[in-house]
């Protein structure tokens, strides 16, 4: 439990990478988790080959939700939207390097949900 | 002269408070506002009922059915006496506070309110005293007036008077806020409501468990509370209402027990309180709620209240020492044993998670009071709440834990 606040998570929380908004952006989407008050917005710029050339996230929430967004932004640099489709829950948990209970899992998955729904629409998001 | 008790002594009555969490850390339970722990007597009562007297209530002639019925009805009498209800017939068993309020909104509300009528709610309500009224308002076309929360965390009573001048039909208000801890002046508010011809519905989920409540002295019309927040089991709660009002109301749910006679196309309703108790109730749980009342009476509600006042005063003092920490709501003298707070730069979830490592259970979130959090421009708070089994030592552990949180996020 204690390693939920691993140095790397706290570092991403305190010094978020790719934090901010892009204007203009090709894709902008935001969503929240009203139960705990986490909110994430993601902006993407994509090139003609559907690759992410720039991305940014903004929002507020717990360390897990914000750190996972920051890590995800780092990871999707230069990836194609097709590749992003393949991201799974395990990918996020691998990035965080921790195990999570059902409540905190929702915090961790919020950024992936925003990214996928923003890129493809709700049908691409299966809550589990 | 008050006879104070030793919280550590009380703690021994509660099996769950003896347990360890994270293998070897003793539990510090500071989440009573969500649900209280249960004393051994209540657990034994439940177990005894299901092991010995389990039978359906009413109409049974056999021994077990008679025991179950007698236990169920004697618990009703105890609960009635606990809140000084004039008659046990005014004690309606429900599932919880939420169902009790839904009962009033749907039965009393639909029979007595018309399109264009006004009702008064407050900004500090739990969702259970907002949503049933919003649903009713949308269904029959009511106007809703809201009493705002002032900067001290109290209801703005000047605005209340202005709302009363518009002659609302009902005022629905919490006795004690489950976030700010604010104790509202229900007796005065009831007098004012009645002067304007309004009925007053009180959410007593946080008051009946923590302080002496006398429904006649308060002069209110309906009171709702849950067993699980007052040392009793989940699955049972109470609606108390004035006899004339309850007697004039149509039934809420239909089915067995709430009828006197049934014909193929019609029915005659049963008398109070059975009119509102359709279907097999939570029998063992109701009986155990009676045991919870016995337990609390044994300690004395004055003592419970004074103990919580001591603890919350101390907790506020200690919490406010912590740099970057904000406690919401009024000063200790005006509140019950609840403290909702935020810590700069740390989300309440993270506070709760780190405290859990040391066995300290606090809640994080909006505590089913989203509009109130919006009032403070917050999405969530952390909440530590206290009961008869919490000691000064528990507060000290909380404070120590919070310094650790600051260290992790420093
Ligand atoms: C003030 C208040 N009202 C109502 C409720 C709802 O109680 P229940 O969930 O038992 O219906 C609660 C409990 O969270 C509460 O604190």
Coordinates of C-alpha atoms and ligand atoms in Angstrom, one line a residue:
Chain A
X1 CA 0.0 0.0 0.0
X2 CA 2.8 2.4 1.0
X3 CA 4.4 2.1 -2.5
X4 CA 1.2 3.5 -4.0
X5 CA 3.1 6.7 -3.3
X6 CA 6.3 5.6 -5.1
X7 CA 8.8 8.3 -5.9
X8 CA 8.0 8.2 -9.6
X9 CA 4.2 8.7 -9.0
X10 CA 4.8 11.6 -6.7
X11 CA 7.3 13.1 -9.1
X12 CA 4.7 12.9 -12.0
X13 CA 2.1 14.4 -9.6
X14 CA 4.3 17.3 -8.4
X15 CA 5.9 17.9 -11.8
X16 CA 3.4 16.8 -14.4
X17 CA 4.8 16.4 -17.9
X18 CA 2.8 17.8 -20.8
X19 CA 0.6 19.7 -18.5
X20 CA -1.5 22.5 -20.0
X21 CA -3.9 23.0 -22.9
X22 CA -3.3 23.1 -26.7
X23 CA -5.1 25.8 -28.7
X24 CA -5.9 24.9 -31.4
X25 CA -6.1 21.1 -31.0
X26 CA -7.4 18.5 -33.3
X27 CA -8.9 16.5 -30.5
X28 CA -10.1 17.9 -27.1
X29 CA -12.0 15.9 -24.6
X30 CA -12.6 16.0 -20.9
X31 CA -14.4 13.9 -18.3
X32 CA -14.6 13.6 -14.6
X33 CA -15.2 11.2 -11.8
X34 CA -17.7 13.1 -9.7
X35 CA -17.5 10.5 -6.9
X36 CA -14.1 11.6 -6.0
X37 CA -13.7 14.9 -7.9
X38 CA -11.0 13.9 -10.4
X39 CA -11.1 15.8 -13.7
X40 CA -8.9 15.3 -16.7
X41 CA -8.8 17.1 -20.0
X42 CA -6.7 16.0 -22.9
X43 CA -5.8 17.9 -26.1
X44 CA -4.1 16.3 -29.1
X45 CA -2.6 17.5 -32.3
X46 CA -2.2 14.8 -34.9
X47 CA -0.5 14.8 -38.3
X48 CA -1.7 13.5 -41.7
X49 CA -0.6 10.0 -40.8
X50 CA -2.8 10.1 -37.7
X51 CA 0.1 10.3 -35.4
X52 CA 0.2 12.3 -32.2
X53 CA 2.6 15.1 -32.6
X54 CA 1.6 17.1 -29.6
X55 CA -0.4 16.3 -26.5
X56 CA -1.3 18.0 -23.2
X57 CA -3.4 17.2 -20.2
X58 CA -4.9 19.4 -17.6
X59 CA -7.2 18.8 -14.6
X60 CA -7.3 18.2 -11.0
X61 CA -7.5 15.2 -8.7
X62 CA -5.6 12.7 -6.6
X63 CA -2.0 11.8 -7.2
X64 CA -3.0 8.6 -9.0
X65 CA -5.3 10.2 -11.5
X66 CA -2.9 13.0 -12.3
X67 CA 0.3 10.9 -12.4
X68 CA -1.3 8.4 -14.7
X69 CA -2.3 11.2 -17.1
X70 CA 1.2 12.6 -17.0
X71 CA 2.7 9.1 -17.7
X72 CA 0.2 8.4 -20.5
X73 CA 1.1 11.7 -22.2
X74 CA 4.7 10.7 -22.1
X75 CA 4.0 7.3 -23.6
X76 CA 1.7 8.4 -26.5
X77 CA 4.3 10.7 -28.1
X78 CA 4.5 9.9 -31.8
X79 CA 2.1 7.0 -31.5
X80 CA -0.7 6.6 -34.1
X81 CA -4.3 6.7 -33.1
X82 CA -4.5 3.1 -34.1
X83 CA -1.8 2.2 -31.6
X84 CA -3.6 4.1 -28.9
X85 CA -6.6 2.0 -29.5
X86 CA -4.6 -1.0 -28.1
X87 CA -3.8 0.6 -24.8
X88 CA -5.3 -1.4 -21.9
X89 CA -5.8 -1.2 -18.2
X90 CA -2.6 -3.3 -17.8
X91 CA -0.6 -0.7 -19.7
X92 CA -1.6 2.0 -17.2
X93 CA -0.9 -0.3 -14.2
X94 CA 2.5 -1.1 -15.7
X95 CA 3.3 2.5 -16.0
X96 CA 2.3 3.2 -12.5
X97 CA 3.9 0.1 -11.3
X98 CA 1.4 -0.6 -8.5
X99 CA -1.7 -2.6 -7.8
X100 CA -4.9 -0.8 -7.1
X101 CA -8.3 -1.6 -5.5
X102 CA -11.5 -1.0 -7.3
X103 CA -12.0 2.6 -6.1
X104 CA -8.5 3.8 -7.0
X105 CA -8.6 1.9 -10.3
X106 CA -11.2 4.4 -11.4
X107 CA -8.8 7.2 -10.6
X108 CA -6.0 5.6 -12.5
X109 CA -8.1 4.8 -15.6
X110 CA -9.7 8.3 -16.0
X111 CA -6.9 9.6 -18.3
X112 CA -7.1 6.5 -20.6
X113 CA -10.9 6.8 -20.7
X114 CA -10.6 10.5 -21.7
X115 CA -8.0 9.7 -24.4
X116 CA -9.9 6.8 -25.9
X117 CA -13.3 8.4 -25.8
X118 CA -11.8 11.6 -27.2
X119 CA -10.1 9.8 -30.0
X120 CA -12.8 7.3 -31.0
X121 CA -16.0 8.0 -29.1
X122 CA -17.7 6.3 -26.2
X123 CA -18.0 3.0 -28.0
X124 CA -14.3 2.5 -27.5
X125 CA -14.6 2.6 -23.8
X126 CA -15.7 -0.5 -21.9
X127 CA -15.9 0.1 -18.2
X128 CA -14.8 -2.8 -16.2
Chain B
X1 CA -22.9 16.9 37.2
X2 CA -22.3 14.6 34.3
X3 CA -20.9 11.2 34.6
X4 CA -18.2 11.0 31.9
X5 CA -17.1 7.6 30.6
X6 CA -13.9 6.3 29.4
X7 CA -13.9 5.9 25.6
X8 CA -11.3 3.2 25.8
X9 CA -13.6 1.3 28.1
X10 CA -16.4 1.7 25.6
X11 CA -14.2 0.6 22.8
X12 CA -14.0 -2.8 24.3
X13 CA -17.7 -3.3 23.7
X14 CA -17.1 -3.1 19.9
X15 CA -15.5 -6.2 18.4
X16 CA -14.6 -4.5 15.1
X17 CA -12.6 -1.9 17.1
X18 CA -10.3 -4.6 18.4
X19 CA -9.1 -5.6 14.9
X20 CA -5.9 -4.9 13.2
X21 CA -5.6 -3.6 9.7
X22 CA -2.6 -4.0 7.3
X23 CA -1.7 -7.0 9.4
X24 CA -0.6 -5.5 12.7
X25 CA -1.8 -1.9 13.0
X26 CA -4.8 -1.3 15.4
X27 CA -7.8 0.3 13.7
X28 CA -8.6 3.9 14.4
X29 CA -12.2 4.2 13.2
X30 CA -13.1 7.8 12.3
X31 CA -15.9 7.2 9.8
X32 CA -18.9 6.9 12.1
X33 CA -20.8 9.6 10.1
X34 CA -20.9 7.1 7.2
X35 CA -21.8 4.2 9.5
X36 CA -21.1 3.4 13.2
X37 CA -19.5 0.2 14.5
X38 CA -21.7 -2.2 16.4
X39 CA -21.4 -3.2 20.0
X40 CA -21.3 -6.9 21.0
X41 CA -24.8 -6.7 22.5
X42 CA -26.3 -5.7 19.2
X43 CA -24.4 -8.4 17.4
X44 CA -25.5 -11.0 19.9
X45 CA -29.1 -9.8 19.7
X46 CA -29.0 -10.3 15.9
X47 CA -27.4 -13.7 16.2
X48 CA -29.8 -14.8 19.0
X49 CA -32.8 -13.8 16.9
X50 CA -31.7 -15.7 13.8
X51 CA -30.6 -18.7 15.9
X52 CA -33.7 -18.9 18.1
X53 CA -36.7 -16.9 17.1
X54 CA -36.5 -16.5 13.4
X55 CA -40.1 -16.4 12.0
X56 CA -42.2 -14.0 10.0
X57 CA -44.0 -11.3 12.1
X58 CA -47.8 -10.9 12.5
X59 CA -50.5 -13.5 11.9
X60 CA -48.3 -16.4 13.1
X61 CA -49.7 -18.5 16.0
X62 CA -46.6 -20.6 16.7
X63 CA -44.1 -19.9 19.3
X64 CA -41.4 -18.5 17.0
X65 CA -43.7 -16.2 15.2
X66 CA -45.0 -14.9 18.6
X67 CA -41.4 -14.3 19.8
X68 CA -40.5 -12.5 16.6
X69 CA -43.6 -10.3 16.7
X70 CA -43.1 -9.5 20.3
X71 CA -39.4 -8.5 19.8
X72 CA -40.3 -6.5 16.7
X73 CA -43.0 -4.5 18.5
X74 CA -41.1 -4.1 21.7
X75 CA -38.2 -2.6 19.7
X76 CA -40.7 -0.2 18.2
X77 CA -41.7 0.9 21.7
X78 CA -38.1 1.4 22.8
X79 CA -37.3 3.5 19.7
X80 CA -40.4 5.6 20.3
X81 CA -39.4 6.3 23.9
X82 CA -35.8 7.0 22.8
X83 CA -37.1 10.0 20.7
X84 CA -40.0 10.8 23.1
X85 CA -42.6 10.0 20.5
X86 CA -46.1 10.3 22.0
X87 CA -47.0 6.8 20.5
X88 CA -45.2 3.8 19.2
X89 CA -47.8 3.8 16.4
X90 CA -45.9 6.8 15.0
X91 CA -42.7 4.8 14.6
X92 CA -42.6 3.5 11.0
X93 CA -39.9 1.0 10.2
X94 CA -38.2 1.8 6.8
X95 CA -34.9 0.6 5.3
X96 CA -33.0 3.7 6.2
X97 CA -33.2 7.5 6.4
X98 CA -33.4 7.8 2.6
X99 CA -36.5 5.5 2.4
X100 CA -38.1 7.4 5.2
X101 CA -37.8 10.7 3.4
X102 CA -39.0 9.1 0.1
X103 CA -42.0 7.9 2.0
X104 CA -42.9 11.4 3.2
X105 CA -42.2 13.0 -0.2
X106 CA -44.3 10.4 -2.1
X107 CA -47.1 9.8 0.4
X108 CA -47.6 13.1 2.2
X109 CA -46.2 15.1 -0.8
X110 CA -48.5 13.7 -3.5
X111 CA -51.5 13.9 -1.3
X112 CA -50.9 17.5 -0.1
X113 CA -49.0 19.4 -2.7
X114 CA -50.2 20.8 -6.0
X115 CA -48.5 22.3 -9.0
X116 CA -47.1 25.8 -8.2
X117 CA -46.7 25.0 -4.4
X118 CA -43.4 25.9 -2.8
X119 CA -41.0 23.9 -0.7
X120 CA -37.9 25.0 1.2
X121 CA -34.7 22.9 1.1
X122 CA -31.1 23.9 2.3
X123 CA -27.7 24.0 0.7
X124 CA -26.3 21.7 3.3
X125 CA -28.6 18.7 2.8
X126 CA -27.4 15.2 2.2
X127 CA -28.6 14.0 -1.3
X128 CA -31.2 11.9 0.5
X129 CA -33.1 15.1 1.6
X130 CA -32.7 16.8 -1.8
X131 CA -33.3 14.2 -4.5
X132 CA -36.7 12.8 -3.3
X133 CA -38.0 16.4 -3.2
X134 CA -36.4 17.3 -6.6
X135 CA -38.1 14.2 -8.1
X136 CA -41.4 15.2 -6.6
X137 CA -41.0 18.8 -7.7
X138 CA -40.3 17.6 -11.3
X139 CA -43.3 15.3 -11.2
X140 CA -46.0 17.6 -9.9
X141 CA -44.5 21.0 -10.6
X142 CA -43.2 22.5 -7.3
X143 CA -41.1 25.6 -6.8
X144 CA -38.0 25.0 -4.7
X145 CA -36.5 27.7 -2.5
X146 CA -33.0 27.1 -1.0
X147 CA -31.7 28.3 2.3
X148 CA -28.0 29.1 1.7
X149 CA -25.1 28.3 4.0
X150 CA -23.3 31.4 5.3
X151 CA -19.5 31.8 5.6
X152 CA -19.5 30.4 9.1
X153 CA -21.1 27.2 7.8
X154 CA -24.6 27.9 9.3
X155 CA -27.9 28.3 7.6
X156 CA -28.8 31.9 6.6
X157 CA -31.9 32.3 8.7
X158 CA -32.8 35.7 7.2
X159 CA -33.2 34.1 3.9
X160 CA -35.3 31.4 5.5
X161 CA -37.7 34.0 6.8
X162 CA -37.9 35.5 3.3
X163 CA -38.7 32.0 1.9
X164 CA -41.4 31.6 4.6
X165 CA -43.0 34.8 3.5
X166 CA -43.8 33.0 0.2
X167 CA -45.9 30.5 2.2
X168 CA -44.2 27.2 1.4
X169 CA -46.0 24.0 2.2
X170 CA -43.0 22.1 3.5
X171 CA -39.5 22.8 5.0
X172 CA -37.0 20.0 4.6
X173 CA -33.9 20.4 6.7
X174 CA -31.2 18.4 8.3
X175 CA -30.8 18.5 12.1
X176 CA -27.0 18.1 11.8
X177 CA -24.8 18.4 8.7
X178 CA -22.9 15.3 7.9
X179 CA -20.0 17.4 6.5
X180 CA -19.9 20.7 8.4
X181 CA -21.2 19.2 11.6
X182 CA -23.5 22.2 11.9
X183 CA -26.3 21.8 14.4
X184 CA -29.3 23.6 13.0
X185 CA -31.8 25.5 15.3
X186 CA -34.6 23.1 14.5
X187 CA -36.9 24.1 17.3
X188 CA -37.0 27.7 16.2
X189 CA -37.2 26.8 12.5
X190 CA -40.2 24.5 13.3
X191 CA -42.0 27.3 15.2
X192 CA -41.5 29.6 12.3
X193 CA -42.5 27.0 9.7
X194 CA -45.7 26.4 11.6
X195 CA -46.5 30.1 11.8
X196 CA -46.5 30.1 8.1
X197 CA -48.5 26.9 7.8
X198 CA -45.6 24.7 6.5
X199 CA -44.9 21.2 7.6
X200 CA -41.3 20.6 8.7
X201 CA -39.4 17.4 7.7
X202 CA -36.2 16.8 9.6
X203 CA -33.3 14.6 8.5
X204 CA -32.1 13.3 11.9
X205 CA -29.6 10.8 10.6
X206 CA -26.8 12.6 12.3
X207 CA -28.6 13.8 15.4
X208 CA -30.5 10.9 16.9
X209 CA -27.3 8.8 17.1
X210 CA -25.3 11.5 18.9
X211 CA -27.6 13.6 21.2
X212 CA -30.8 13.5 23.1
X213 CA -33.6 14.1 20.6
X214 CA -37.2 14.8 21.8
X215 CA -39.5 15.1 18.8
X216 CA -42.2 16.7 20.9
X217 CA -39.9 19.4 22.4
X218 CA -38.5 20.1 18.9
X219 CA -42.1 20.5 17.7
X220 CA -41.4 19.0 14.3
X221 CA -43.7 17.0 12.0
X222 CA -41.5 14.3 10.5
X223 CA -38.2 12.9 11.6
X224 CA -36.0 10.3 9.7
X225 CA -33.0 8.3 10.9
X226 CA -31.1 5.1 10.3
X227 CA -30.1 2.3 12.7
X228 CA -26.7 1.7 11.2
X229 CA -25.5 5.1 12.3
X230 CA -26.5 4.6 15.9
X231 CA -24.8 1.2 16.8
X232 CA -27.5 -0.8 15.0
X233 CA -27.5 -2.9 11.9
X234 CA -27.9 -1.9 8.3
X235 CA -31.3 -2.5 6.6
X236 CA -33.5 -0.7 9.1
X237 CA -34.4 2.9 9.7
X238 CA -37.3 4.9 11.1
X239 CA -39.8 7.5 10.0
X240 CA -41.5 9.2 12.9
X241 CA -44.4 11.5 12.1
X242 CA -47.2 13.2 14.0
X243 CA -50.1 10.8 14.3
X244 CA -52.7 13.1 12.5
X245 CA -50.4 13.5 9.6
X246 CA -49.5 9.9 9.2
X247 CA -53.1 8.9 9.7
X248 CA -54.2 11.1 6.8
X249 CA -51.6 9.9 4.4
X250 CA -52.1 7.3 1.7
X251 CA -49.9 4.2 1.8
X252 CA -46.5 4.4 0.1
X253 CA -45.7 0.8 -1.0
X254 CA -48.5 -1.7 -1.6
X255 CA -48.5 -5.4 -0.7
X256 CA -48.8 -7.7 2.3
X257 CA -49.1 -6.3 5.9
X258 CA -50.2 -2.8 4.8
X259 CA -53.7 -4.0 4.2
X260 CA -56.7 -4.8 6.3
X261 CA -58.7 -6.5 3.6
X262 CA -58.0 -7.2 -0.1
X263 CA -60.6 -7.6 -2.8
X264 CA -59.9 -8.5 -6.4
X265 CA -60.1 -4.9 -7.5
X266 CA -59.6 -2.9 -4.3
X267 CA -58.2 -3.0 -0.8
X268 CA -58.7 -1.4 2.7
X269 CA -55.5 -0.1 4.2
X270 CA -54.3 -1.3 7.6
X271 CA -53.9 1.0 10.6
X272 CA -50.8 2.8 11.7
X273 CA -48.0 1.9 11.7
X274 CA -48.6 -1.2 9.5
X275 CA -50.1 0.9 6.7
X276 CA -46.6 1.9 5.8
X277 CA -44.8 -1.4 6.3
X278 CA -45.5 -3.4 3.2
X279 CA -43.9 -6.8 2.8
X280 CA -41.7 -8.7 5.2
X281 CA -39.6 -6.2 7.1
X282 CA -36.0 -6.5 8.4
X283 CA -37.2 -8.2 11.6
X284 CA -34.0 -9.2 13.2
X285 CA -32.5 -5.9 12.3
X286 CA -35.4 -4.0 13.9
X287 CA -35.0 -6.0 17.1
X288 CA -31.3 -5.3 17.0
X289 CA -32.0 -1.6 16.6
X290 CA -33.9 -1.9 19.9
X291 CA -30.8 -3.4 21.4
X292 CA -28.8 -0.5 20.0
X293 CA -31.2 1.9 21.7
X294 CA -30.7 0.0 25.0
X295 CA -27.0 0.2 24.6
X296 CA -27.0 4.0 24.0
X297 CA -29.5 4.6 26.8
X298 CA -27.1 2.6 29.1
X299 CA -24.4 5.1 28.3
X300 CA -26.7 8.1 28.3
X301 CA -27.3 10.3 25.3
X302 CA -26.2 13.4 27.3
X303 CA -22.9 11.7 28.0
X304 CA -22.5 10.7 24.4
X305 CA -23.1 14.3 23.3
X306 CA -20.8 15.9 25.9
X307 CA -18.0 13.4 25.1
X308 CA -18.3 14.2 21.4
X309 CA -18.2 17.9 22.1
X310 CA -14.9 17.4 24.1
X311 CA -13.4 15.3 21.3
X312 CA -14.4 17.6 18.5
X313 CA -13.2 20.7 20.3
X314 CA -9.8 19.0 20.8
X315 CA -9.7 17.7 17.2
X316 CA -10.5 21.2 15.8
X317 CA -7.8 22.7 17.9
X318 CA -5.2 20.2 16.8
X319 CA -6.3 20.2 13.1
X320 CA -6.0 23.9 12.9
X321 CA -2.5 23.8 14.1
X322 CA -1.5 22.0 10.9
X323 CA -0.1 24.4 8.3
X324 CA -2.1 24.3 5.0
X325 CA -5.1 22.5 6.6
X326 CA -8.6 24.0 6.4
X327 CA -11.5 22.8 8.5
X328 CA -14.9 23.7 7.1
X329 CA -17.9 24.7 9.1
X330 CA -18.6 26.4 12.4
X331 CA -16.7 26.5 15.7
X332 CA -16.8 23.4 17.9
X333 CA -19.6 24.7 20.1
X334 CA -22.0 24.8 17.2
X335 CA -21.2 21.4 15.7
X336 CA -21.4 17.7 16.4
X337 CA -18.5 15.3 16.1
X338 CA -17.7 15.8 12.4
X339 CA -14.7 17.6 10.8
X340 CA -14.4 17.9 7.1
X341 CA -11.1 19.4 5.9
X342 CA -8.7 19.8 3.1
X343 CA -4.9 20.0 3.0
X344 CA -3.2 22.2 0.5
X345 CA -1.7 20.3 -2.4
X346 CA -3.0 16.9 -1.4
X347 CA -6.2 15.4 -2.8
X348 CA -8.5 14.0 0.0
X349 CA -8.2 10.5 -1.6
X350 CA -4.5 10.6 -1.1
X351 CA -5.0 11.8 2.5
X352 CA -7.3 8.9 3.2
X353 CA -5.1 6.4 1.5
X354 CA -2.0 7.4 3.4
X355 CA -3.8 7.5 6.8
X356 CA -5.1 3.9 6.0
X357 CA -1.5 2.7 6.1
X358 CA -1.6 3.6 9.8
X359 CA -5.0 2.0 10.3
X360 CA -6.8 5.4 10.4
X361 CA -10.2 5.2 8.7
X362 CA -11.4 8.6 7.3
X363 CA -13.6 9.2 4.3
X364 CA -12.8 11.2 1.2
X365 CA -15.2 12.5 -1.3
X366 CA -18.3 14.7 -1.5
X367 CA -20.0 12.7 1.3
X368 CA -23.3 12.8 -0.6
X369 CA -23.4 16.6 -0.4
X370 CA -22.3 17.8 -3.8
X371 CA -24.2 21.1 -3.7
X372 CA -22.6 21.9 -0.3
X373 CA -19.1 21.2 -1.7
X374 CA -19.9 23.4 -4.7
X375 CA -20.8 26.1 -2.2
X376 CA -17.2 26.0 -1.0
X377 CA -15.8 25.5 -4.6
X378 CA -14.5 22.1 -3.6
X379 CA -14.8 18.8 -5.3
X380 CA -14.0 16.7 -2.3
X381 CA -13.0 16.9 1.4
X382 CA -11.5 14.4 3.8
X383 CA -13.8 13.8 6.8
X384 CA -12.9 12.5 10.3
X385 CA -15.9 11.9 12.5
X386 CA -16.2 10.8 16.1
X387 CA -18.5 8.8 18.3
X388 CA -18.7 7.5 21.9
X389 CA -15.9 5.1 21.3
X390 CA -13.3 7.6 20.1
X391 CA -10.7 8.9 22.4
X392 CA -8.2 11.8 22.5
X393 CA -5.6 9.3 21.6
X394 CA -7.5 8.6 18.3
X395 CA -7.3 12.3 17.5
X396 CA -3.6 12.4 18.3
X397 CA -3.1 9.5 15.9
X398 CA -5.0 11.3 13.2
X399 CA -2.9 14.4 13.7
X400 CA 0.3 12.4 13.5
X401 CA -0.9 10.7 10.4
X402 CA -1.7 14.0 8.7
X403 CA 1.9 15.2 9.4
X404 CA 3.0 12.1 7.6
X405 CA 0.8 12.9 4.7
X406 CA 2.4 16.3 4.5
X407 CA 5.8 14.7 4.5
X408 CA 5.0 12.3 1.6
X409 CA 3.7 15.2 -0.4
X410 CA 6.0 17.9 0.9
Ligands
LIG1 C1 -27.4 13.8 7.2 C2 -27.6 12.5 6.5 N1 -28.8 12.3 5.9 C3 -29.1 11.1 5.3 C4 -28.2 10.1 5.3 C5 -28.6 8.8 4.5 O1 -28.7 7.8 5.4 P1 -29.0 6.3 4.8 O2 -28.0 6.1 3.7 O3 -28.9 5.4 5.9 O4 -30.4 6.4 4.2 C6 -27.0 10.3 5.8 C7 -25.9 9.2 5.8 O5 -25.0 9.2 5.1 C8 -26.7 11.5 6.5 O6 -25.5 11.7 7.0

